[in-house]
Amino acid sequence: MNKAGTDIQFAICGSAGDGTIAAGDIMKRAAAAMGFHVIAFDVYPPEIRGFGKCISRIRVSSEQAYSLKEQTDVFVSLNDGHAIPHVGEVRDCGAVIYDDHLIAPVPEGGHISAHVRPAQIPYGLPIRQVSEQATNSARSRNIVVLGYVAGLLDMPPEPFHKVVNQKFATKPPAVAEANIKAFDAGFEVGRKVFRLDDVEVGSAPEADRGEAVMMTGNGAIARGFLEAGIQSYFGYPITPATSIMERLAVELPKAGGRFLQTEDEISAISATIGAGFAGSRAATATSGPGLALMTEMLGLGVMAEVPAVIVCSQRGGPSTGLPTKTEQSDLNLAVFGGSGDAPRIVIAPTNVEGCYRCAGMAFEIAEAFQVPVILLIDLYLSNRYETVFPSGRNVFAPKPRQAPERREGEEYKRFALTESHISPRALPGDPDMMYTATGLEHNELGKPGDVLHMKMNAKRHEKLKPATRYPGLTTCKRFGAEGKVDVGILGWGSTFGEILEAMFEAQEEGISCSAMKVVMLSPLPEEELRAFFDDCEVVLVPELNYQGQFANLVSGALGRPVVRLDRTCATPMAVADILAEVRRLASDVNEPAHAAAGGGA
Amino acid sequence: MNERVEPVYLEEKLEEIRADGHLRYRSRSLPTWCPGCGYFSMADGLTVALNRLGLDNKDVVVVSGIGCASRFPFFVNTYGFHTLHGRVLPVATGVKIGNDALTVIAVGGDGDAFAIGAGHIPHAARRNVDMTYLVFDNGIYGLTKGQTSPTSALGFRTSSTPYENGDMPLNPLLMLLSYEASWVGQAYAGRPHHLTDMITMAIEHKGFSFLRILSPCVTFDKTDNTYRNLGMKVRDIPEDHDPSDRLAAMALAMEEDHPALGLFYREDRDTLGEVMQDAARKAQAMNLAPKGL
Ligand SMILES: Cc1ncc(C[n+]2csc(CCOP(=O)(O)OP(=O)(O)O)c2C)c(N)n1
Ligand code: SF4
Ligand SMILES: [Mg+2]
């Protein structure tokens, strides 16, 4: 999407140990401090030690962007071996920045300059030398190039200085000083270089929404939980969910909450359900393999009507799969996993801001419907950075609880059949309402017995229906053209960013299209979905799994055909792939003869 | 050895039972156990213990797994959570963390504890969660109608070991003693008064208390853990046993032919709740920044 004003993507590539990710981190925070929208995603090597490849990609824009761009505007190499395969992602007239004074000889074709296309603009500078002159060490090469980029693009140095000082605040002052020297040295060189290019950082938009905060999806979830007054957290480490746990390990005790690393995921969910039963706002976070272990206890939560919040950040599967790669293949598990008919609420935010808001509301929703709520995200969303504008006043704070009213002389009916299908819930400690919760089918008192199975099953399902209209939560939303369109793109989760970018481009090409994101996957907002299908000649569902799990879910629930775009490429979906499919479908709609040959429903 | 020496008259006994007040801890549901099942002693023992300790019904939560033993919460008039097979300890841990003011009692059978749930025991024990774990050990799977359990004796014949059990039974007391449990004891369903005393002590203990209760399954075990056999085997714990001596407790636990009844081991150390309070204090003092910026 070509945006008015600034829209620049930086990439910095090096090996672990070059400070690649750290430099990227400073860049994104400085840009956010200037008031820009930022989306960033870092790629780490799978192995912990060694000199694997790291890339930090950062898109800085004055208008909200929805995904990274396919093409990078400014690319920096800190390690040519790693960077060479990525030079191709730089657009025509884009900048390729590298060290042109390497101290070791390189074999022919081993130097990055040999890989720069004629249309790209090479910027060689003696990165190492500048670093050594400024700080007596080659270790600030990453900061030198940052300064260089800032100078080249006329960005103000102050925000960078501020972020550097913050970043090294816990180190001796000399560290921050050296880094600022390195930055300034790079900045001076960059400022003097003639800019051939049309790349420009304009002024930032007016900050009308309060202060922007840089967060990852996982950080946003932890923040949402904390603002919602989370009281206990139980977890077992697993990529890509671990950083939620690590954040809460630090923050929860500060807030007077309780944090426990359990012996496995079964224990984590069991303790979450136990704490929920006792009235505590409790959560756990895991990935697909952990969620698979949790499903039996999830069923107990459904049966015993206990609120709990479970985050699942998906990665490639099945089994141990691709632990460091993104995928959207746990939808079936999240929506259906477990024995019996076990309806639960599944919420899948589509961006970092959504992670924050959904996490903030998850406890309230779990309590309102007395059911486990799954927040379904994926590695791409867990780890990518975006600027978020948290609400100034805390809208997620728990509201005071109302204990059920006890009628004199009547036994407390924990599972009373009511009009709303929701039964007032007593908590241990409430006088005269002692009951036993159970995973056995039960009567209104909670006593085992199968007579009411049909009614209780209906209760557990029907009570969730109003969740799709829960006030303050966007459970689905349509973007782009209104009314009848040729092509509708239906999406969920992190892929919706790429879908939106593709949709806007298609619109610019004159294609009649619109996109709808579905945030609540269970229960589905069926009415809104039906209206969308009614408006679209054809509906395309792009998602990152092989089976088309969301496509199956929607077309099964609505009985409508969809066109699938399933990819298991271990990366976010390419905007170009979605766009190509939209173009094909649009031309099919307009030239039906062509469709008979190619279109699949 | 005989606990009842005086003749007892029904009417007088009923009056005594009603007057004593422990019936307010019994729920209105009649136990579904087979007549003669050892578990009736546990139901009685717990209600008497709760009465003795003067705990308010609303402040007690009995959490259980799945099995005959795990039906227990339905028969007690407190809050209860009948959970999943093998998951009683993590759920009970969550309940206690969720509300520290509650008295949490975990209950389950030997299969629930030492087969499917075995992975959770070391962790509840070493964390010293302040709760009481009562394991009703009948050496068999009662609810599923009589299969071998991890505490079934070698040579035991059941529907799942028609050619005799060849798996070495495990030793629950020795396990718990090595898992850092801070209170370990043993009782027998056939000695209800002693059992009640042990349950009382176990609840009073600050920290994780583990009480193994030997109990006959009168329906599916006619040969091994019968009242007759158990009654002949059990003995009082030696008077000179020092419950702070873990090695001595372990040696005693290894004398499996003559299970000793009483307190094996007791230690005073911080509970999980206290450790968490300490973390909260340190968090205030240190004000750590989270990873990243
Ligand atoms: C996941 C799971 N597996 C198996 C069962 C079936 N099951 C119920 S109780 C039980 C064993 C009960 O034995 P024990 O724990 O010793 O209790 P007891 O009935 O002897 O008191 C089994 C295998 C179950 N409910 N859930
Ligand atoms: S089957 Fe055995 S353990 Fe179960 S109630 Fe009957 S006697 Fe007791
Ligand atoms: Mg048993």
PDB file of N, CA and C in Angstrom, chain A residues 115-189:
ATOM      1  N   HIS A 115      26.454  -8.057  -5.832  1.00  0.00           N
ATOM      2  CA  HIS A 115      25.074  -8.549  -5.899  1.00  0.00           C
ATOM      3  C   HIS A 115      24.049  -7.442  -5.967  1.00  0.00           C
ATOM      4  N   VAL A 116      24.531  -6.197  -5.950  1.00  0.00           N
ATOM      5  CA  VAL A 116      23.598  -5.074  -6.011  1.00  0.00           C
ATOM      6  C   VAL A 116      23.166  -4.906  -7.463  1.00  0.00           C
ATOM      7  N   ARG A 117      21.854  -4.885  -7.697  1.00  0.00           N
ATOM      8  CA  ARG A 117      21.345  -4.706  -9.058  1.00  0.00           C
ATOM      9  C   ARG A 117      21.655  -3.286  -9.529  1.00  0.00           C
ATOM     10  N   PRO A 118      21.767  -3.105 -10.823  1.00  0.00           N
ATOM     11  CA  PRO A 118      22.048  -1.754 -11.326  1.00  0.00           C
ATOM     12  C   PRO A 118      21.016  -0.741 -10.846  1.00  0.00           C
ATOM     13  N   ALA A 119      19.767  -1.158 -10.676  1.00  0.00           N
ATOM     14  CA  ALA A 119      18.729  -0.203 -10.282  1.00  0.00           C
ATOM     15  C   ALA A 119      18.809   0.158  -8.803  1.00  0.00           C
ATOM     16  N   GLN A 120      19.508  -0.654  -8.035  1.00  0.00           N
ATOM     17  CA  GLN A 120      19.635  -0.350  -6.612  1.00  0.00           C
ATOM     18  C   GLN A 120      20.825   0.583  -6.396  1.00  0.00           C
ATOM     19  N   ILE A 121      20.795   1.279  -5.276  1.00  0.00           N
ATOM     20  CA  ILE A 121      21.866   2.246  -5.061  1.00  0.00           C
ATOM     21  C   ILE A 121      22.791   1.766  -3.952  1.00  0.00           C
ATOM     22  N   PRO A 122      24.058   1.467  -4.296  1.00  0.00           N
ATOM     23  CA  PRO A 122      24.985   0.980  -3.281  1.00  0.00           C
ATOM     24  C   PRO A 122      25.566   2.126  -2.458  1.00  0.00           C
ATOM     25  N   TYR A 123      25.599   1.942  -1.173  1.00  0.00           N
ATOM     26  CA  TYR A 123      26.264   2.910  -0.295  1.00  0.00           C
ATOM     27  C   TYR A 123      27.339   2.163   0.489  1.00  0.00           C
ATOM     28  N   GLY A 124      28.559   2.217   0.001  1.00  0.00           N
ATOM     29  CA  GLY A 124      29.645   1.594   0.738  1.00  0.00           C
ATOM     30  C   GLY A 124      30.244   2.599   1.707  1.00  0.00           C
ATOM     31  N   LEU A 125      30.534   2.131   2.921  1.00  0.00           N
ATOM     32  CA  LEU A 125      31.250   3.031   3.834  1.00  0.00           C
ATOM     33  C   LEU A 125      32.124   2.165   4.722  1.00  0.00           C
ATOM     34  N   PRO A 126      33.191   2.742   5.258  1.00  0.00           N
ATOM     35  CA  PRO A 126      34.091   1.946   6.101  1.00  0.00           C
ATOM     36  C   PRO A 126      33.504   1.771   7.504  1.00  0.00           C
ATOM     37  N   ILE A 127      32.530   0.894   7.628  1.00  0.00           N
ATOM     38  CA  ILE A 127      31.780   0.785   8.889  1.00  0.00           C
ATOM     39  C   ILE A 127      32.717   0.477  10.060  1.00  0.00           C
ATOM     40  N   ARG A 128      33.579  -0.518   9.829  1.00  0.00           N
ATOM     41  CA  ARG A 128      34.458  -0.926  10.920  1.00  0.00           C
ATOM     42  C   ARG A 128      35.393   0.204  11.341  1.00  0.00           C
ATOM     43  N   GLN A 129      35.970   0.846  10.322  1.00  0.00           N
ATOM     44  CA  GLN A 129      36.897   1.955  10.625  1.00  0.00           C
ATOM     45  C   GLN A 129      36.226   3.054  11.431  1.00  0.00           C
ATOM     46  N   VAL A 130      35.046   3.439  11.000  1.00  0.00           N
ATOM     47  CA  VAL A 130      34.346   4.511  11.702  1.00  0.00           C
ATOM     48  C   VAL A 130      34.100   4.094  13.157  1.00  0.00           C
ATOM     49  N   SER A 131      33.710   2.846  13.323  1.00  0.00           N
ATOM     50  CA  SER A 131      33.449   2.345  14.668  1.00  0.00           C
ATOM     51  C   SER A 131      34.726   2.385  15.505  1.00  0.00           C
ATOM     52  N   GLU A 132      35.821   1.920  14.915  1.00  0.00           N
ATOM     53  CA  GLU A 132      37.071   1.882  15.679  1.00  0.00           C
ATOM     54  C   GLU A 132      37.567   3.290  16.015  1.00  0.00           C
ATOM     55  N   GLN A 133      37.400   4.191  15.075  1.00  0.00           N
ATOM     56  CA  GLN A 133      37.828   5.569  15.346  1.00  0.00           C
ATOM     57  C   GLN A 133      36.992   6.195  16.453  1.00  0.00           C
ATOM     58  N   ALA A 134      35.717   5.894  16.448  1.00  0.00           N
ATOM     59  CA  ALA A 134      34.830   6.543  17.413  1.00  0.00           C
ATOM     60  C   ALA A 134      34.946   5.929  18.804  1.00  0.00           C
ATOM     61  N   THR A 135      35.088   4.618  18.870  1.00  0.00           N
ATOM     62  CA  THR A 135      34.991   3.968  20.186  1.00  0.00           C
ATOM     63  C   THR A 135      36.150   3.018  20.476  1.00  0.00           C
ATOM     64  N   ASN A 136      37.174   3.011  19.640  1.00  0.00           N
ATOM     65  CA  ASN A 136      38.300   2.086  19.809  1.00  0.00           C
ATOM     66  C   ASN A 136      37.873   0.626  19.723  1.00  0.00           C
ATOM     67  N   SER A 137      36.746   0.360  19.105  1.00  0.00           N
ATOM     68  CA  SER A 137      36.289  -1.027  19.058  1.00  0.00           C
ATOM     69  C   SER A 137      35.411  -1.216  17.828  1.00  0.00           C
ATOM     70  N   ALA A 138      35.486  -2.419  17.257  1.00  0.00           N
ATOM     71  CA  ALA A 138      34.644  -2.707  16.102  1.00  0.00           C
ATOM     72  C   ALA A 138      33.243  -3.119  16.541  1.00  0.00           C
ATOM     73  N   ARG A 139      33.027  -3.135  17.858  1.00  0.00           N
ATOM     74  CA  ARG A 139      31.757  -3.694  18.342  1.00  0.00           C
ATOM     75  C   ARG A 139      30.580  -2.737  18.178  1.00  0.00           C
ATOM     76  N   SER A 140      30.868  -1.482  17.852  1.00  0.00           N
ATOM     77  CA  SER A 140      29.724  -0.578  17.659  1.00  0.00           C
ATOM     78  C   SER A 140      29.366  -0.387  16.194  1.00  0.00           C
ATOM     79  N   ARG A 141      29.748  -1.368  15.350  1.00  0.00           N
ATOM     80  CA  ARG A 141      29.404  -1.251  13.929  1.00  0.00           C
ATOM     81  C   ARG A 141      27.897  -1.091  13.738  1.00  0.00           C
ATOM     82  N   ASN A 142      27.146  -1.820  14.574  1.00  0.00           N
ATOM     83  CA  ASN A 142      25.688  -1.765  14.413  1.00  0.00           C
ATOM     84  C   ASN A 142      25.136  -0.367  14.700  1.00  0.00           C
ATOM     85  N   ILE A 143      25.775   0.331  15.646  1.00  0.00           N
ATOM     86  CA  ILE A 143      25.277   1.667  15.997  1.00  0.00           C
ATOM     87  C   ILE A 143      25.758   2.690  14.965  1.00  0.00           C
ATOM     88  N   VAL A 144      26.977   2.458  14.450  1.00  0.00           N
ATOM     89  CA  VAL A 144      27.488   3.347  13.405  1.00  0.00           C
ATOM     90  C   VAL A 144      26.523   3.365  12.217  1.00  0.00           C
ATOM     91  N   VAL A 145      26.078   2.156  11.779  1.00  0.00           N
ATOM     92  CA  VAL A 145      25.195   2.138  10.608  1.00  0.00           C
ATOM     93  C   VAL A 145      23.843   2.786  10.914  1.00  0.00           C
ATOM     94  N   LEU A 146      23.415   2.676  12.141  1.00  0.00           N
ATOM     95  CA  LEU A 146      22.176   3.356  12.526  1.00  0.00           C
ATOM     96  C   LEU A 146      22.314   4.858  12.334  1.00  0.00           C
ATOM     97  N   GLY A 147      23.438   5.382  12.850  1.00  0.00           N
ATOM     98  CA  GLY A 147      23.697   6.813  12.708  1.00  0.00           C
ATOM     99  C   GLY A 147      23.771   7.191  11.241  1.00  0.00           C
ATOM    100  N   TYR A 148      24.424   6.336  10.455  1.00  0.00           N
ATOM    101  CA  TYR A 148      24.579   6.579   9.023  1.00  0.00           C
ATOM    102  C   TYR A 148      23.201   6.687   8.348  1.00  0.00           C
ATOM    103  N   VAL A 149      22.338   5.730   8.662  1.00  0.00           N
ATOM    104  CA  VAL A 149      20.999   5.728   8.069  1.00  0.00           C
ATOM    105  C   VAL A 149      20.248   6.995   8.470  1.00  0.00           C
ATOM    106  N   ALA A 150      20.353   7.345   9.751  1.00  0.00           N
ATOM    107  CA  ALA A 150      19.647   8.534  10.231  1.00  0.00           C
ATOM    108  C   ALA A 150      20.160   9.778   9.513  1.00  0.00           C
ATOM    109  N   GLY A 151      21.486   9.865   9.332  1.00  0.00           N
ATOM    110  CA  GLY A 151      22.071  11.004   8.656  1.00  0.00           C
ATOM    111  C   GLY A 151      21.663  11.046   7.196  1.00  0.00           C
ATOM    112  N   LEU A 152      21.713   9.896   6.559  1.00  0.00           N
ATOM    113  CA  LEU A 152      21.380   9.788   5.136  1.00  0.00           C
ATOM    114  C   LEU A 152      19.944  10.260   4.883  1.00  0.00           C
ATOM    115  N   LEU A 153      19.048   9.909   5.826  1.00  0.00           N
ATOM    116  CA  LEU A 153      17.629  10.192   5.595  1.00  0.00           C
ATOM    117  C   LEU A 153      17.162  11.434   6.344  1.00  0.00           C
ATOM    118  N   ASP A 154      18.123  12.200   6.891  1.00  0.00           N
ATOM    119  CA  ASP A 154      17.742  13.429   7.588  1.00  0.00           C
ATOM    120  C   ASP A 154      16.825  13.202   8.770  1.00  0.00           C
ATOM    121  N   MET A 155      17.032  12.113   9.488  1.00  0.00           N
ATOM    122  CA  MET A 155      16.213  11.903  10.684  1.00  0.00           C
ATOM    123  C   MET A 155      16.896  12.635  11.829  1.00  0.00           C
ATOM    124  N   PRO A 156      16.130  13.184  12.777  1.00  0.00           N
ATOM    125  CA  PRO A 156      16.759  13.903  13.891  1.00  0.00           C
ATOM    126  C   PRO A 156      17.492  12.924  14.813  1.00  0.00           C
ATOM    127  N   PRO A 157      18.694  13.294  15.282  1.00  0.00           N
ATOM    128  CA  PRO A 157      19.460  12.362  16.117  1.00  0.00           C
ATOM    129  C   PRO A 157      18.906  12.222  17.539  1.00  0.00           C
ATOM    130  N   GLU A 158      18.149  13.232  18.016  1.00  0.00           N
ATOM    131  CA  GLU A 158      17.766  13.232  19.440  1.00  0.00           C
ATOM    132  C   GLU A 158      16.976  11.982  19.864  1.00  0.00           C
ATOM    133  N   PRO A 159      15.960  11.587  19.100  1.00  0.00           N
ATOM    134  CA  PRO A 159      15.221  10.396  19.550  1.00  0.00           C
ATOM    135  C   PRO A 159      16.130   9.168  19.670  1.00  0.00           C
ATOM    136  N   PHE A 160      17.126   9.077  18.758  1.00  0.00           N
ATOM    137  CA  PHE A 160      18.047   7.941  18.836  1.00  0.00           C
ATOM    138  C   PHE A 160      18.880   8.026  20.111  1.00  0.00           C
ATOM    139  N   HIS A 161      19.362   9.221  20.409  1.00  0.00           N
ATOM    140  CA  HIS A 161      20.153   9.398  21.641  1.00  0.00           C
ATOM    141  C   HIS A 161      19.347   8.966  22.856  1.00  0.00           C
ATOM    142  N   LYS A 162      18.094   9.385  22.855  1.00  0.00           N
ATOM    143  CA  LYS A 162      17.244   9.095  24.012  1.00  0.00           C
ATOM    144  C   LYS A 162      17.072   7.574  24.182  1.00  0.00           C
ATOM    145  N   VAL A 163      16.806   6.901  23.058  1.00  0.00           N
ATOM    146  CA  VAL A 163      16.581   5.457  23.140  1.00  0.00           C
ATOM    147  C   VAL A 163      17.871   4.735  23.555  1.00  0.00           C
ATOM    148  N   VAL A 164      19.015   5.197  23.006  1.00  0.00           N
ATOM    149  CA  VAL A 164      20.291   4.575  23.377  1.00  0.00           C
ATOM    150  C   VAL A 164      20.518   4.729  24.886  1.00  0.00           C
ATOM    151  N   ASN A 165      20.264   5.926  25.383  1.00  0.00           N
ATOM    152  CA  ASN A 165      20.440   6.143  26.825  1.00  0.00           C
ATOM    153  C   ASN A 165      19.524   5.250  27.659  1.00  0.00           C
ATOM    154  N   GLN A 166      18.267   5.098  27.197  1.00  0.00           N
ATOM    155  CA  GLN A 166      17.333   4.218  27.908  1.00  0.00           C
ATOM    156  C   GLN A 166      17.812   2.774  27.873  1.00  0.00           C
ATOM    157  N   LYS A 167      18.251   2.370  26.686  1.00  0.00           N
ATOM    158  CA  LYS A 167      18.619   0.978  26.496  1.00  0.00           C
ATOM    159  C   LYS A 167      19.783   0.573  27.390  1.00  0.00           C
ATOM    160  N   PHE A 168      20.696   1.496  27.588  1.00  0.00           N
ATOM    161  CA  PHE A 168      21.870   1.147  28.390  1.00  0.00           C
ATOM    162  C   PHE A 168      21.814   1.755  29.787  1.00  0.00           C
ATOM    163  N   ALA A 169      20.626   2.100  30.227  1.00  0.00           N
ATOM    164  CA  ALA A 169      20.481   2.790  31.516  1.00  0.00           C
ATOM    165  C   ALA A 169      21.019   1.973  32.686  1.00  0.00           C
ATOM    166  N   THR A 170      20.934   0.620  32.575  1.00  0.00           N
ATOM    167  CA  THR A 170      21.374  -0.196  33.706  1.00  0.00           C
ATOM    168  C   THR A 170      22.873  -0.489  33.651  1.00  0.00           C
ATOM    169  N   LYS A 171      23.516  -0.127  32.506  1.00  0.00           N
ATOM    170  CA  LYS A 171      24.967  -0.364  32.369  1.00  0.00           C
ATOM    171  C   LYS A 171      25.729   0.861  32.889  1.00  0.00           C
ATOM    172  N   PRO A 172      27.056   0.720  33.085  1.00  0.00           N
ATOM    173  CA  PRO A 172      27.839   1.902  33.461  1.00  0.00           C
ATOM    174  C   PRO A 172      27.665   2.998  32.409  1.00  0.00           C
ATOM    175  N   PRO A 173      27.699   4.278  32.798  1.00  0.00           N
ATOM    176  CA  PRO A 173      27.411   5.384  31.869  1.00  0.00           C
ATOM    177  C   PRO A 173      28.304   5.375  30.630  1.00  0.00           C
ATOM    178  N   ALA A 174      29.531   4.835  30.770  1.00  0.00           N
ATOM    179  CA  ALA A 174      30.458   4.824  29.644  1.00  0.00           C
ATOM    180  C   ALA A 174      29.883   4.067  28.451  1.00  0.00           C
ATOM    181  N   VAL A 175      29.067   3.075  28.703  1.00  0.00           N
ATOM    182  CA  VAL A 175      28.522   2.253  27.606  1.00  0.00           C
ATOM    183  C   VAL A 175      27.620   3.107  26.729  1.00  0.00           C
ATOM    184  N   ALA A 176      26.699   3.823  27.365  1.00  0.00           N
ATOM    185  CA  ALA A 176      25.794   4.679  26.589  1.00  0.00           C
ATOM    186  C   ALA A 176      26.590   5.754  25.862  1.00  0.00           C
ATOM    187  N   GLU A 177      27.574   6.307  26.544  1.00  0.00           N
ATOM    188  CA  GLU A 177      28.388   7.361  25.925  1.00  0.00           C
ATOM    189  C   GLU A 177      29.082   6.858  24.664  1.00  0.00           C
ATOM    190  N   ALA A 178      29.679   5.668  24.762  1.00  0.00           N
ATOM    191  CA  ALA A 178      30.385   5.113  23.608  1.00  0.00           C
ATOM    192  C   ALA A 178      29.414   4.896  22.461  1.00  0.00           C
ATOM    193  N   ASN A 179      28.222   4.399  22.782  1.00  0.00           N
ATOM    194  CA  ASN A 179      27.250   4.133  21.721  1.00  0.00           C
ATOM    195  C   ASN A 179      26.788   5.430  21.065  1.00  0.00           C
ATOM    196  N   ILE A 180      26.659   6.469  21.866  1.00  0.00           N
ATOM    197  CA  ILE A 180      26.234   7.748  21.284  1.00  0.00           C
ATOM    198  C   ILE A 180      27.330   8.315  20.385  1.00  0.00           C
ATOM    199  N   LYS A 181      28.579   8.118  20.817  1.00  0.00           N
ATOM    200  CA  LYS A 181      29.710   8.543  19.969  1.00  0.00           C
ATOM    201  C   LYS A 181      29.664   7.805  18.641  1.00  0.00           C
ATOM    202  N   ALA A 182      29.441   6.496  18.711  1.00  0.00           N
ATOM    203  CA  ALA A 182      29.399   5.696  17.486  1.00  0.00           C
ATOM    204  C   ALA A 182      28.262   6.174  16.592  1.00  0.00           C
ATOM    205  N   PHE A 183      27.117   6.453  17.204  1.00  0.00           N
ATOM    206  CA  PHE A 183      25.968   6.921  16.434  1.00  0.00           C
ATOM    207  C   PHE A 183      26.299   8.239  15.730  1.00  0.00           C
ATOM    208  N   ASP A 184      26.869   9.155  16.508  1.00  0.00           N
ATOM    209  CA  ASP A 184      27.158  10.479  15.952  1.00  0.00           C
ATOM    210  C   ASP A 184      28.183  10.394  14.822  1.00  0.00           C
ATOM    211  N   ALA A 185      29.172   9.499  14.975  1.00  0.00           N
ATOM    212  CA  ALA A 185      30.184   9.342  13.936  1.00  0.00           C
ATOM    213  C   ALA A 185      29.529   8.875  12.645  1.00  0.00           C
ATOM    214  N   GLY A 186      28.649   7.874  12.772  1.00  0.00           N
ATOM    215  CA  GLY A 186      27.932   7.377  11.594  1.00  0.00           C
ATOM    216  C   GLY A 186      27.050   8.465  11.009  1.00  0.00           C
ATOM    217  N   PHE A 187      26.410   9.210  11.874  1.00  0.00           N
ATOM    218  CA  PHE A 187      25.482  10.266  11.463  1.00  0.00           C
ATOM    219  C   PHE A 187      26.193  11.318  10.612  1.00  0.00           C
ATOM    220  N   GLU A 188      27.386  11.703  11.079  1.00  0.00           N
ATOM    221  CA  GLU A 188      28.162  12.721  10.342  1.00  0.00           C
ATOM    222  C   GLU A 188      28.473  12.235   8.935  1.00  0.00           C
ATOM    223  N   VAL A 189      28.907  10.972   8.828  1.00  0.00           N
ATOM    224  CA  VAL A 189      29.244  10.435   7.502  1.00  0.00           C
ATOM    225  C   VAL A 189      27.991  10.419   6.633  1.00  0.00           C
TER     226      VAL A 189
END
